[in-house]
Structures are given as C-alpha cells and as structure tokens.
Short mmCIF file of C-alpha atoms in Angstrom, two decimals:
data_model
loop_
_atom_site.label_atom_id
_atom_site.label_comp_id
_atom_site.label_asym_id
_atom_site.label_seq_id
_atom_site.Cartn_x
_atom_site.Cartn_y
_atom_site.Cartn_z
CA MET A 1 -35.93 -14.02 -10.06
CA ALA A 2 -34.70 -11.55 -12.67
CA VAL A 3 -31.01 -10.68 -12.59
CA SER A 4 -30.04 -7.07 -13.26
CA LEU A 5 -27.58 -6.11 -15.98
CA GLU A 6 -25.17 -4.78 -13.33
CA HIS A 7 -25.38 -8.09 -11.44
CA ARG A 8 -24.53 -9.99 -14.62
CA ARG A 9 -21.54 -7.73 -15.22
CA LEU A 10 -20.28 -8.41 -11.70
CA LEU A 11 -20.67 -12.17 -12.28
CA LEU A 12 -18.67 -11.97 -15.51
CA MET A 13 -15.92 -10.01 -13.72
CA LEU A 14 -15.80 -12.73 -11.05
CA PHE A 15 -15.58 -15.49 -13.68
CA SER A 16 -12.76 -13.65 -15.45
CA TRP A 17 -10.84 -13.42 -12.18
CA MET A 18 -11.35 -17.15 -11.58
CA LEU A 19 -10.10 -17.87 -15.09
CA ILE A 20 -6.91 -15.84 -14.61
CA MET A 21 -6.14 -17.27 -11.17
CA THR A 22 -6.71 -20.95 -11.97
CA GLY A 23 -6.07 -21.30 -15.69
CA LYS A 24 -9.14 -23.55 -15.85
CA PRO A 25 -12.55 -23.04 -17.45
CA ALA A 26 -14.68 -20.87 -15.18
CA THR A 27 -18.23 -22.14 -14.78
CA VAL A 28 -21.39 -21.48 -12.83
CA ALA A 29 -24.97 -22.49 -13.48
CA GLY A 30 -24.08 -23.83 -16.92
CA LEU A 31 -21.84 -20.93 -18.02
CA PHE A 32 -18.72 -22.12 -19.83
CA GLN A 33 -15.77 -19.78 -20.25
CA PRO A 34 -12.69 -20.87 -22.26
CA SER A 35 -9.54 -21.58 -20.28
CA VAL A 36 -6.35 -19.56 -20.69
CA TRP A 37 -3.90 -20.51 -23.43
CA THR A 38 -1.36 -23.07 -22.16
CA GLN A 39 1.78 -24.58 -23.68
CA ALA A 40 1.92 -28.18 -24.90
CA HIS A 41 3.12 -30.21 -27.89
CA ALA A 42 1.22 -32.00 -30.62
CA THR A 43 1.92 -35.00 -32.83
CA PHE A 44 -0.39 -36.97 -35.11
CA TYR A 45 -1.33 -40.58 -35.77
CA GLY A 46 -2.81 -42.37 -38.73
CA ASP A 47 -3.13 -41.05 -42.27
CA GLU A 48 -5.24 -38.50 -44.12
CA SER A 49 -8.30 -40.76 -43.96
CA ALA A 50 -8.32 -40.64 -40.13
CA SER A 51 -9.32 -44.31 -40.14
CA ALA A 52 -6.83 -44.99 -37.33
CA THR A 53 -8.86 -42.78 -35.00
CA MET A 54 -11.92 -45.06 -35.12
CA GLY A 55 -12.80 -46.91 -31.93
CA GLY A 56 -10.68 -45.09 -29.40
CA ALA A 57 -10.64 -45.25 -25.63
CA CYS A 58 -13.73 -43.08 -25.26
CA GLY A 59 -15.89 -45.69 -26.99
CA TYR A 60 -17.41 -43.45 -29.65
CA GLY A 61 -16.98 -46.11 -32.32
CA ASN A 62 -17.20 -44.76 -35.84
CA LEU A 63 -16.41 -41.09 -35.40
CA PHE A 64 -17.85 -40.15 -38.78
CA ILE A 65 -21.22 -41.79 -38.17
CA ASN A 66 -21.41 -40.44 -34.63
CA GLY A 67 -20.72 -36.84 -35.58
CA TYR A 68 -17.13 -36.22 -34.50
CA GLY A 69 -15.54 -36.33 -37.93
CA LYS A 70 -11.80 -36.03 -38.50
CA ASP A 71 -11.10 -33.15 -36.11
CA THR A 72 -10.20 -35.26 -33.09
CA ALA A 73 -7.26 -35.91 -30.78
CA ALA A 74 -5.96 -38.44 -28.28
CA LEU A 75 -5.04 -36.82 -24.95
CA SER A 76 -2.07 -37.62 -22.76
CA SER A 77 -3.13 -39.33 -19.54
CA THR A 78 -2.66 -36.07 -17.61
CA LEU A 79 -5.43 -34.48 -19.69
CA PHE A 80 -7.50 -37.64 -20.22
CA ASN A 81 -8.47 -37.74 -16.54
CA ASP A 82 -9.46 -41.43 -16.49
CA GLY A 83 -11.91 -40.81 -19.30
CA TYR A 84 -13.80 -37.89 -17.78
CA ALA A 85 -12.25 -35.67 -20.47
CA CYS A 86 -13.90 -37.65 -23.27
CA GLY A 87 -15.90 -35.30 -25.47
CA THR A 88 -14.13 -32.11 -24.32
CA CYS A 89 -13.14 -29.57 -26.96
CA TYR A 90 -9.89 -27.68 -27.47
CA GLU A 91 -8.57 -24.92 -29.67
CA ILE A 92 -4.98 -25.68 -30.69
CA LYS A 93 -2.55 -23.36 -32.46
CA CYS A 94 0.96 -24.12 -33.68
CA VAL A 95 3.68 -21.82 -32.29
CA GLN A 96 7.44 -21.29 -32.41
CA SER A 97 8.11 -23.63 -35.31
CA SER A 98 8.96 -23.09 -38.97
CA ALA A 99 6.42 -25.87 -39.70
CA CYS A 100 3.52 -23.76 -38.43
CA PHE A 101 1.07 -22.36 -40.96
CA SER A 102 1.16 -18.61 -40.36
CA ASN A 103 -2.25 -18.04 -41.94
CA VAL A 104 -4.08 -20.38 -39.53
CA ALA A 105 -5.07 -19.00 -36.12
CA TYR A 106 -6.06 -22.36 -34.61
CA THR A 107 -8.08 -25.51 -35.17
CA THR A 108 -10.68 -27.07 -32.88
CA VAL A 109 -10.62 -30.75 -31.90
CA THR A 110 -12.66 -33.11 -29.74
CA ALA A 111 -11.04 -35.55 -27.31
CA THR A 112 -11.95 -39.09 -28.40
CA ASN A 113 -8.97 -41.22 -27.36
CA ILE A 114 -6.04 -41.55 -24.94
CA CYS A 115 -2.37 -41.27 -25.83
CA PRO A 116 -0.78 -43.75 -23.40
CA PRO A 117 2.59 -43.14 -21.73
CA ASN A 118 5.72 -44.65 -23.25
CA TRP A 119 7.91 -45.31 -20.21
CA ALA A 120 10.72 -46.66 -22.39
CA GLU A 121 11.34 -43.16 -23.76
CA ALA A 122 12.26 -39.87 -22.13
CA SER A 123 9.39 -37.39 -21.95
CA ASP A 124 11.18 -35.02 -24.33
CA LYS A 125 12.48 -37.70 -26.70
CA GLY A 126 9.60 -39.97 -27.64
CA GLY A 127 7.57 -40.24 -24.46
CA TRP A 128 5.53 -37.17 -25.27
CA CYS A 129 2.43 -38.51 -23.55
CA ASN A 130 4.21 -39.36 -20.31
CA PRO A 131 2.89 -37.62 -17.17
CA PRO A 132 2.89 -34.80 -16.29
CA ARG A 133 2.98 -33.60 -19.90
CA ALA A 134 -0.06 -32.09 -21.58
CA HIS A 135 0.06 -33.51 -25.09
CA PHE A 136 -2.25 -33.88 -28.09
CA ASP A 137 -1.86 -36.79 -30.51
CA MET A 138 -4.07 -35.38 -33.24
CA SER A 139 -5.64 -37.03 -36.23
CA LYS A 140 -3.46 -36.33 -39.26
CA PRO A 141 -6.15 -34.19 -40.99
CA ALA A 142 -6.47 -32.02 -37.86
CA PHE A 143 -2.67 -31.70 -37.49
CA MET A 144 -2.36 -30.72 -41.15
CA LYS A 145 -4.63 -27.72 -40.54
CA ILE A 146 -2.05 -26.06 -38.29
CA ALA A 147 1.37 -27.38 -39.41
CA GLU A 148 3.36 -29.19 -42.06
CA TRP A 149 2.88 -32.88 -41.31
CA LYS A 150 6.53 -33.75 -42.08
CA ALA A 151 7.51 -31.92 -38.88
CA GLY A 152 6.09 -34.81 -36.86
CA ILE A 153 5.86 -32.82 -33.65
CA VAL A 154 5.33 -29.11 -33.02
CA PRO A 155 4.97 -26.88 -29.95
CA VAL A 156 1.42 -25.62 -29.53
CA MET A 157 -0.76 -23.46 -27.36
CA TYR A 158 -4.15 -24.86 -26.38
CA ARG A 159 -7.24 -23.93 -24.43
CA ARG A 160 -10.48 -25.65 -23.44
CA VAL A 161 -13.53 -24.28 -25.20
CA GLY A 162 -17.20 -25.10 -25.18
CA CYS A 163 -18.45 -27.81 -27.51
CA VAL A 164 -21.02 -26.76 -30.11
CA ARG A 165 -23.20 -29.75 -30.96
CA SER A 166 -26.23 -30.13 -33.20
CA GLY A 167 -29.16 -31.96 -31.65
CA GLY A 168 -29.47 -33.69 -28.31
CA LEU A 169 -27.45 -36.17 -26.28
CA ARG A 170 -27.10 -39.60 -27.86
CA PHE A 171 -27.03 -42.85 -25.89
CA SER A 172 -25.47 -46.00 -27.36
CA PHE A 173 -26.54 -49.19 -25.56
CA GLN A 174 -24.54 -52.30 -24.71
CA GLY A 175 -25.10 -55.01 -22.09
CA ASN A 176 -28.30 -56.97 -21.48
CA GLY A 177 -31.58 -56.84 -19.56
CA TYR A 178 -29.74 -57.02 -16.23
CA TRP A 179 -26.70 -54.86 -16.98
CA LEU A 180 -26.93 -51.70 -19.04
CA LEU A 181 -23.78 -50.05 -20.41
CA VAL A 182 -24.36 -46.68 -22.05
CA TYR A 183 -21.95 -44.60 -24.12
CA VAL A 184 -22.94 -40.92 -24.01
CA MET A 185 -22.21 -38.98 -27.20
CA ASN A 186 -22.79 -35.60 -28.83
CA VAL A 187 -22.39 -33.78 -25.51
CA GLY A 188 -22.54 -29.99 -25.80
CA GLY A 189 -21.35 -27.28 -23.43
CA GLY A 190 -18.39 -28.61 -21.45
CA GLY A 191 -18.55 -31.79 -23.55
CA ASP A 192 -18.07 -34.04 -20.53
CA ILE A 193 -20.15 -36.10 -18.10
CA ALA A 194 -19.54 -36.48 -14.36
CA ASN A 195 -22.57 -38.49 -13.21
CA MET A 196 -25.40 -40.44 -14.81
CA TRP A 197 -28.70 -41.92 -13.67
CA VAL A 198 -31.20 -44.11 -15.48
CA LYS A 199 -34.92 -44.43 -14.78
CA GLY A 200 -37.14 -47.18 -16.05
CA SER A 201 -40.85 -46.66 -16.48
CA ARG A 202 -41.32 -48.89 -13.42
CA THR A 203 -38.34 -47.72 -11.32
CA GLY A 204 -37.04 -44.63 -9.60
CA TRP A 205 -33.74 -43.01 -10.52
CA ILE A 206 -30.85 -45.53 -10.44
CA SER A 207 -27.31 -44.22 -10.12
CA MET A 208 -24.94 -45.37 -12.87
CA SER A 209 -21.22 -45.88 -12.21
CA HIS A 210 -18.47 -44.66 -14.51
CA ASN A 211 -17.09 -47.61 -16.45
CA TRP A 212 -14.41 -46.12 -18.71
CA GLY A 213 -14.17 -43.36 -21.26
CA ALA A 214 -17.63 -42.03 -22.03
CA SER A 215 -19.49 -45.10 -20.71
CA TYR A 216 -21.70 -45.52 -17.64
CA GLN A 217 -23.26 -48.71 -16.29
CA ALA A 218 -26.18 -49.81 -14.15
CA PHE A 219 -26.69 -53.30 -12.74
CA ALA A 220 -30.46 -53.41 -12.78
CA THR A 221 -33.36 -55.21 -14.45
CA LEU A 222 -34.54 -52.71 -17.03
CA SER A 223 -35.75 -54.85 -19.93
CA GLY A 224 -39.30 -54.15 -21.08
CA GLN A 225 -39.27 -50.59 -19.71
CA SER A 226 -38.93 -47.25 -21.44
CA LEU A 227 -35.77 -45.50 -20.23
CA SER A 228 -34.98 -41.93 -19.23
CA PHE A 229 -31.57 -40.52 -18.29
CA LYS A 230 -30.28 -37.78 -16.03
CA ALA A 231 -26.74 -36.43 -16.53
CA THR A 232 -24.47 -33.91 -14.83
CA SER A 233 -21.68 -32.11 -16.65
CA TYR A 234 -18.20 -32.67 -15.16
CA THR A 235 -17.16 -29.09 -15.92
CA THR A 236 -20.25 -26.92 -15.55
CA LYS A 237 -22.12 -29.06 -12.96
CA GLU A 238 -25.31 -28.47 -14.95
CA THR A 239 -27.81 -31.34 -14.71
CA ILE A 240 -30.31 -32.17 -17.43
CA ILE A 241 -32.95 -34.88 -17.86
CA ALA A 242 -33.64 -36.69 -21.11
CA TRP A 243 -37.11 -38.20 -20.72
CA ASN A 244 -38.25 -41.35 -22.54
CA VAL A 245 -35.11 -41.72 -24.63
CA ALA A 246 -35.55 -45.44 -25.33
CA PRO A 247 -38.85 -47.29 -25.88
CA THR A 248 -39.92 -50.41 -24.00
CA ASN A 249 -38.46 -52.65 -26.70
CA TRP A 250 -35.02 -51.03 -26.61
CA GLY A 251 -32.09 -53.21 -27.66
CA VAL A 252 -28.33 -53.38 -27.23
CA GLY A 253 -26.22 -52.30 -30.16
CA LEU A 254 -28.63 -49.45 -30.87
CA THR A 255 -28.23 -45.70 -30.34
CA TYR A 256 -31.06 -43.48 -29.10
CA SER A 257 -31.22 -39.71 -29.45
CA SER A 258 -32.73 -37.20 -27.03
CA ASN A 259 -33.98 -33.67 -27.58
CA VAL A 260 -31.93 -32.05 -24.78
CA ASN A 261 -28.29 -31.02 -24.45
CA PHE A 262 -26.09 -28.96 -22.14
CA SER A 263 -26.09 -25.21 -22.64
CA LEU A 264 -23.04 -23.47 -24.04
CA ARG A 265 -23.66 -20.41 -21.91
CA MET A 266 -25.79 -19.35 -18.97
CA ARG A 267 -29.42 -18.84 -19.89
CA GLU A 268 -30.81 -15.33 -19.55
CA SER A 269 -33.24 -14.91 -16.65
#
C-alpha cells in the first residue's frame, strides 16, 4: 500500500521524538536514525599499523582483508552488549581537550573488539572500560584522526550511526559437518545481528544460537547441502534472506558472500 507524503512526515516526527526521549537509535521497518550525541572517553591501543587490532573478540580475523580497515574500536563491556554490538558504527569527536584537532568534526569507527574491565584500577584512573562507563579503545590510526596521540586519553562525544557497506553479507565458516559456526561480516544498516537461521537444501529453517561476538552456531548435519541464511538485525529488526550462499561442497575456513544486505533507511513504498 502506498504511503502518503504527509504520513511519512508524521512517521519521521514520531521517530525524532523517540530519539530525543530515549537517546537511542530510532528504528522501524528498517529505518535507522542516528542516536543523540553522548559523552564518553577514548583511548587507543597498538601502533600506527593497527596490527594489534587483528583478531578481536568479534571474530572478524584480518580486518584489512575483511573490509573493516584501520577505523575500528574496542568497546567497553557496557557498550559491547555480550557481542551483539559487533559491527555497529559510531561517529566520535574529541571535545574539551587541548589535544583535540579543531579542524576535524568527527571520525567514524566500527566496533570489532571488547575493551575488558580492569577491576584493579578506579574507573577514572585506569579502569576506563569498567562498567557502567561508555568507553572507546580506538585503533591508533583512528584516534590520531581526532586528537594528538600523546594525550593518551581524551573526552569525546559519540553517537550510533548506520553502517555503509559495499556488497552483501559475508559468512565465514568454522566447525564441521555436524556443527556449523558462522561469523557474519560486512553487515550494513544497524551493523548488528540479533538472530540467525540456516537452511540446507534438504532441511527447513534451523535456528542458530549466538555463540560469541559476531558468531552463530547450529548443531545439525549440513554437509553435502547448499546453504542459505536468514538474519534479523538487532537494532532495526529487519529480516533478510540470503539464498544459496554456500554450494554443496562448502568447507570450513572459507568465507562466502551473498548479494543482500540490510537497508540503511526505510525503502520508499
């Protein structure tokens, strides 16, 4: 059914009200609105090569090969949300510090790792990632875009934004013929995944459980079958299906690309 221009305007007014009242991204039917700017702090880890960011708790492996590059950050556990925040995107700007670069409005990073709590330190003197703090431990190249690296730590403002990705969802396989572990990468829109299902060419849809980070698992006999996946975004609740992602001779240690991804904004009717 077609939606009138006035109806769309009313929907946008409602979303804006939700955004102001909750401080969280407002979403409906795939629409992603940035969250309000919120205070936090940022540090960095590793060196200019960003080699220390490889691996990470989200399971993305080599961030360069898998499309995330150097603009990444580890989230404090409050933001990490047991791994459901993997793949989410944030705009971060340095504020209220002489180390801030005044000519830089913000930089955009993707969450690829967790910054674990340090209970031996006070939350304002070393334990920056201790709950309930919102904190970003950025790659050094990303940190250097907003502030002088010698500062070590700077106050920032941040907000969730939609993730712009090129191409479709990517599925990296681990496990065996009886247990399939899949890392979901290159997620657009909200950048996150809430639920996953897998379908073999000889099965119905099988629910996958969240393992950790960006990985989902299914205990099922799927060898010798072509595989399709269904995924729901944690933030927008949009569900998409990637048909026939992997061929019948799929193998662990390989990554398969689809031709579908989550929308960054609500589709026009």
